[in-house]
């Protein structure tokens, strides 16, 4: 068993092309011996966003703070807020945007352990 305090996990800027004012933390991952999924936490500052991208695996998200939008391949924005769950299926083009003027959008993101 392992317990990790998120406040002790290094917060690094997202470096993928197209990311803006977005940070990533990885509190539980392959290095911790997870059998299937890595758990990541993203913090997106007001006006920021993740890259508009796709990948060959699903990820599941839980919004733990703030509000924003999940953008699909057609550019349609679906609102997300604290307490919402979201599923992005394999090969779905997507982006998370913070639509708030004054609070970060914070979400937990689960991905297969080899894609942390």
PDB file of C-alpha atoms in Angstrom:
ATOM      1  CA  UNK A   1       0.000   0.000   0.000  1.00  0.00           C
ATOM      2  CA  UNK A   2       1.057   3.576  -0.581  1.00  0.00           C
ATOM      3  CA  UNK A   3      -0.316   6.934   0.487  1.00  0.00           C
ATOM      4  CA  UNK A   4       0.795  10.069  -1.315  1.00  0.00           C
ATOM      5  CA  UNK A   5       0.019  13.662  -0.347  1.00  0.00           C
ATOM      6  CA  UNK A   6      -0.516  15.623  -3.568  1.00  0.00           C
ATOM      7  CA  UNK A   7       1.145  18.676  -1.996  1.00  0.00           C
ATOM      8  CA  UNK A   8       4.434  16.730  -2.008  1.00  0.00           C
ATOM      9  CA  UNK A   9       4.255  15.688  -5.682  1.00  0.00           C
ATOM     10  CA  UNK A  10       6.306  17.749  -8.138  1.00  0.00           C
ATOM     11  CA  UNK A  11       4.154  19.973 -10.368  1.00  0.00           C
ATOM     12  CA  UNK A  12       5.675  20.281 -13.841  1.00  0.00           C
ATOM     13  CA  UNK A  13       4.474  22.349 -16.788  1.00  0.00           C
ATOM     14  CA  UNK A  14       2.870  20.442 -19.653  1.00  0.00           C
ATOM     15  CA  UNK A  15       5.372  20.514 -22.497  1.00  0.00           C
ATOM     16  CA  UNK A  16       3.243  19.073 -25.311  1.00  0.00           C
ATOM     17  CA  UNK A  17       2.862  21.509 -28.189  1.00  0.00           C
ATOM     18  CA  UNK A  18      -0.419  23.391 -27.836  1.00  0.00           C
ATOM     19  CA  UNK A  19      -0.564  23.348 -24.032  1.00  0.00           C
ATOM     20  CA  UNK A  20      -0.964  26.686 -22.280  1.00  0.00           C
ATOM     21  CA  UNK A  21      -0.736  27.372 -18.544  1.00  0.00           C
ATOM     22  CA  UNK A  22      -1.267  23.708 -17.678  1.00  0.00           C
ATOM     23  CA  UNK A  23       0.575  21.681 -15.035  1.00  0.00           C
ATOM     24  CA  UNK A  24       0.870  17.943 -14.375  1.00  0.00           C
ATOM     25  CA  UNK A  25       1.485  15.902 -11.239  1.00  0.00           C
ATOM     26  CA  UNK A  26       1.813  12.109 -11.129  1.00  0.00           C
ATOM     27  CA  UNK A  27       1.116  10.854  -7.603  1.00  0.00           C
ATOM     28  CA  UNK A  28       0.753   7.142  -8.497  1.00  0.00           C
ATOM     29  CA  UNK A  29       2.388   5.506 -11.503  1.00  0.00           C
ATOM     30  CA  UNK A  30       4.284   2.558 -12.930  1.00  0.00           C
ATOM     31  CA  UNK A  31       7.269   3.293 -10.672  1.00  0.00           C
ATOM     32  CA  UNK A  32       4.977   2.700  -7.676  1.00  0.00           C
ATOM     33  CA  UNK A  33       4.051  -0.769  -8.931  1.00  0.00           C
ATOM     34  CA  UNK A  34       0.550   0.045 -10.172  1.00  0.00           C
ATOM     35  CA  UNK A  35      -0.823  -2.937 -12.105  1.00  0.00           C
ATOM     36  CA  UNK A  36      -2.957  -1.135 -14.687  1.00  0.00           C
ATOM     37  CA  UNK A  37      -3.431   2.640 -14.423  1.00  0.00           C
ATOM     38  CA  UNK A  38      -1.390   5.731 -13.592  1.00  0.00           C
ATOM     39  CA  UNK A  39      -3.118   8.519 -11.730  1.00  0.00           C
ATOM     40  CA  UNK A  40      -2.298  12.047 -12.813  1.00  0.00           C
ATOM     41  CA  UNK A  41      -3.556  15.433 -11.663  1.00  0.00           C
ATOM     42  CA  UNK A  42      -3.751  18.372 -14.054  1.00  0.00           C
ATOM     43  CA  UNK A  43      -4.089  21.994 -13.010  1.00  0.00           C
ATOM     44  CA  UNK A  44      -5.105  24.385 -15.771  1.00  0.00           C
ATOM     45  CA  UNK A  45      -4.878  28.072 -14.945  1.00  0.00           C
ATOM     46  CA  UNK A  46      -7.561  30.564 -16.066  1.00  0.00           C
ATOM     47  CA  UNK A  47      -7.317  31.010 -19.833  1.00  0.00           C
ATOM     48  CA  UNK A  48      -5.184  27.883 -20.121  1.00  0.00           C
ATOM     49  CA  UNK A  49      -5.768  24.572 -21.862  1.00  0.00           C
ATOM     50  CA  UNK A  50      -4.326  21.167 -22.586  1.00  0.00           C
ATOM     51  CA  UNK A  51      -3.155  20.411 -26.126  1.00  0.00           C
ATOM     52  CA  UNK A  52      -5.804  19.582 -28.722  1.00  0.00           C
ATOM     53  CA  UNK A  53      -4.763  15.972 -29.259  1.00  0.00           C
ATOM     54  CA  UNK A  54      -5.599  12.299 -29.597  1.00  0.00           C
ATOM     55  CA  UNK A  55      -4.038   9.045 -28.393  1.00  0.00           C
ATOM     56  CA  UNK A  56      -4.690   5.293 -28.711  1.00  0.00           C
ATOM     57  CA  UNK A  57      -5.969   4.774 -25.147  1.00  0.00           C
ATOM     58  CA  UNK A  58      -8.895   5.899 -23.044  1.00  0.00           C
ATOM     59  CA  UNK A  59      -8.651   8.159 -20.076  1.00  0.00           C
ATOM     60  CA  UNK A  60     -11.089   8.825 -17.289  1.00  0.00           C
ATOM     61  CA  UNK A  61     -11.267  12.201 -15.580  1.00  0.00           C
ATOM     62  CA  UNK A  62     -12.778  13.521 -12.368  1.00  0.00           C
ATOM     63  CA  UNK A  63     -12.979  17.287 -11.904  1.00  0.00           C
ATOM     64  CA  UNK A  64     -11.893  18.156  -8.354  1.00  0.00           C
ATOM     65  CA  UNK A  65     -11.907  21.930  -8.692  1.00  0.00           C
ATOM     66  CA  UNK A  66     -13.035  24.769 -10.905  1.00  0.00           C
ATOM     67  CA  UNK A  67     -14.889  24.713 -14.179  1.00  0.00           C
ATOM     68  CA  UNK A  68     -14.091  24.517 -17.839  1.00  0.00           C
ATOM     69  CA  UNK A  69     -14.915  22.734 -21.060  1.00  0.00           C
ATOM     70  CA  UNK A  70     -14.068  19.451 -22.758  1.00  0.00           C
ATOM     71  CA  UNK A  71     -13.718  20.150 -26.486  1.00  0.00           C
ATOM     72  CA  UNK A  72     -14.385  17.405 -29.057  1.00  0.00           C
ATOM     73  CA  UNK A  73     -13.130  16.837 -32.617  1.00  0.00           C
ATOM     74  CA  UNK A  74     -15.813  19.130 -34.078  1.00  0.00           C
ATOM     75  CA  UNK A  75     -14.819  21.947 -31.708  1.00  0.00           C
ATOM     76  CA  UNK A  76     -17.961  21.524 -29.605  1.00  0.00           C
ATOM     77  CA  UNK A  77     -17.413  22.540 -25.979  1.00  0.00           C
ATOM     78  CA  UNK A  78     -19.101  20.509 -23.257  1.00  0.00           C
ATOM     79  CA  UNK A  79     -19.032  22.233 -19.855  1.00  0.00           C
ATOM     80  CA  UNK A  80     -17.319  20.474 -16.939  1.00  0.00           C
ATOM     81  CA  UNK A  81     -17.264  21.492 -13.286  1.00  0.00           C
ATOM     82  CA  UNK A  82     -16.197  20.240  -9.876  1.00  0.00           C
ATOM     83  CA  UNK A  83     -17.814  16.861  -9.248  1.00  0.00           C
ATOM     84  CA  UNK A  84     -18.129  15.848 -12.919  1.00  0.00           C
ATOM     85  CA  UNK A  85     -16.684  12.672 -14.425  1.00  0.00           C
ATOM     86  CA  UNK A  86     -15.599  12.523 -18.077  1.00  0.00           C
ATOM     87  CA  UNK A  87     -14.548   9.683 -20.348  1.00  0.00           C
ATOM     88  CA  UNK A  88     -12.377  10.199 -23.429  1.00  0.00           C
ATOM     89  CA  UNK A  89     -12.304   7.071 -25.583  1.00  0.00           C
ATOM     90  CA  UNK A  90      -9.286   5.890 -27.581  1.00  0.00           C
ATOM     91  CA  UNK A  91      -8.558   8.035 -30.648  1.00  0.00           C
ATOM     92  CA  UNK A  92     -11.055  10.782 -29.699  1.00  0.00           C
ATOM     93  CA  UNK A  93      -9.598  14.218 -30.402  1.00  0.00           C
ATOM     94  CA  UNK A  94     -10.025  16.350 -27.295  1.00  0.00           C
ATOM     95  CA  UNK A  95      -8.874  19.310 -25.251  1.00  0.00           C
ATOM     96  CA  UNK A  96      -9.638  20.610 -21.767  1.00  0.00           C
ATOM     97  CA  UNK A  97     -10.005  24.375 -21.393  1.00  0.00           C
ATOM     98  CA  UNK A  98     -10.329  26.464 -18.283  1.00  0.00           C
ATOM     99  CA  UNK A  99     -13.209  28.862 -18.906  1.00  0.00           C
ATOM    100  CA  UNK A 100     -13.006  30.572 -15.523  1.00  0.00           C
ATOM    101  CA  UNK A 101     -11.552  34.038 -15.128  1.00  0.00           C
ATOM    102  CA  UNK A 102     -10.275  33.511 -11.611  1.00  0.00           C
ATOM    103  CA  UNK A 103      -9.914  29.860 -10.537  1.00  0.00           C
ATOM    104  CA  UNK A 104      -7.865  26.894 -11.748  1.00  0.00           C
ATOM    105  CA  UNK A 105      -9.485  23.845 -13.321  1.00  0.00           C
ATOM    106  CA  UNK A 106      -8.108  20.794 -11.482  1.00  0.00           C
ATOM    107  CA  UNK A 107      -8.770  17.210 -12.526  1.00  0.00           C
ATOM    108  CA  UNK A 108      -7.705  13.689 -11.819  1.00  0.00           C
ATOM    109  CA  UNK A 109      -6.831  11.719 -14.961  1.00  0.00           C
ATOM    110  CA  UNK A 110      -6.407   7.944 -15.106  1.00  0.00           C
ATOM    111  CA  UNK A 111      -4.494   6.445 -18.035  1.00  0.00           C
ATOM    112  CA  UNK A 112      -2.899   3.049 -18.695  1.00  0.00           C
ATOM    113  CA  UNK A 113       0.307   2.839 -16.675  1.00  0.00           C
ATOM    114  CA  UNK A 114       2.586   2.900 -19.723  1.00  0.00           C
ATOM    115  CA  UNK A 115       1.263   6.318 -20.805  1.00  0.00           C
ATOM    116  CA  UNK A 116       1.832   8.495 -17.761  1.00  0.00           C
TER     117      UNK A 116
END
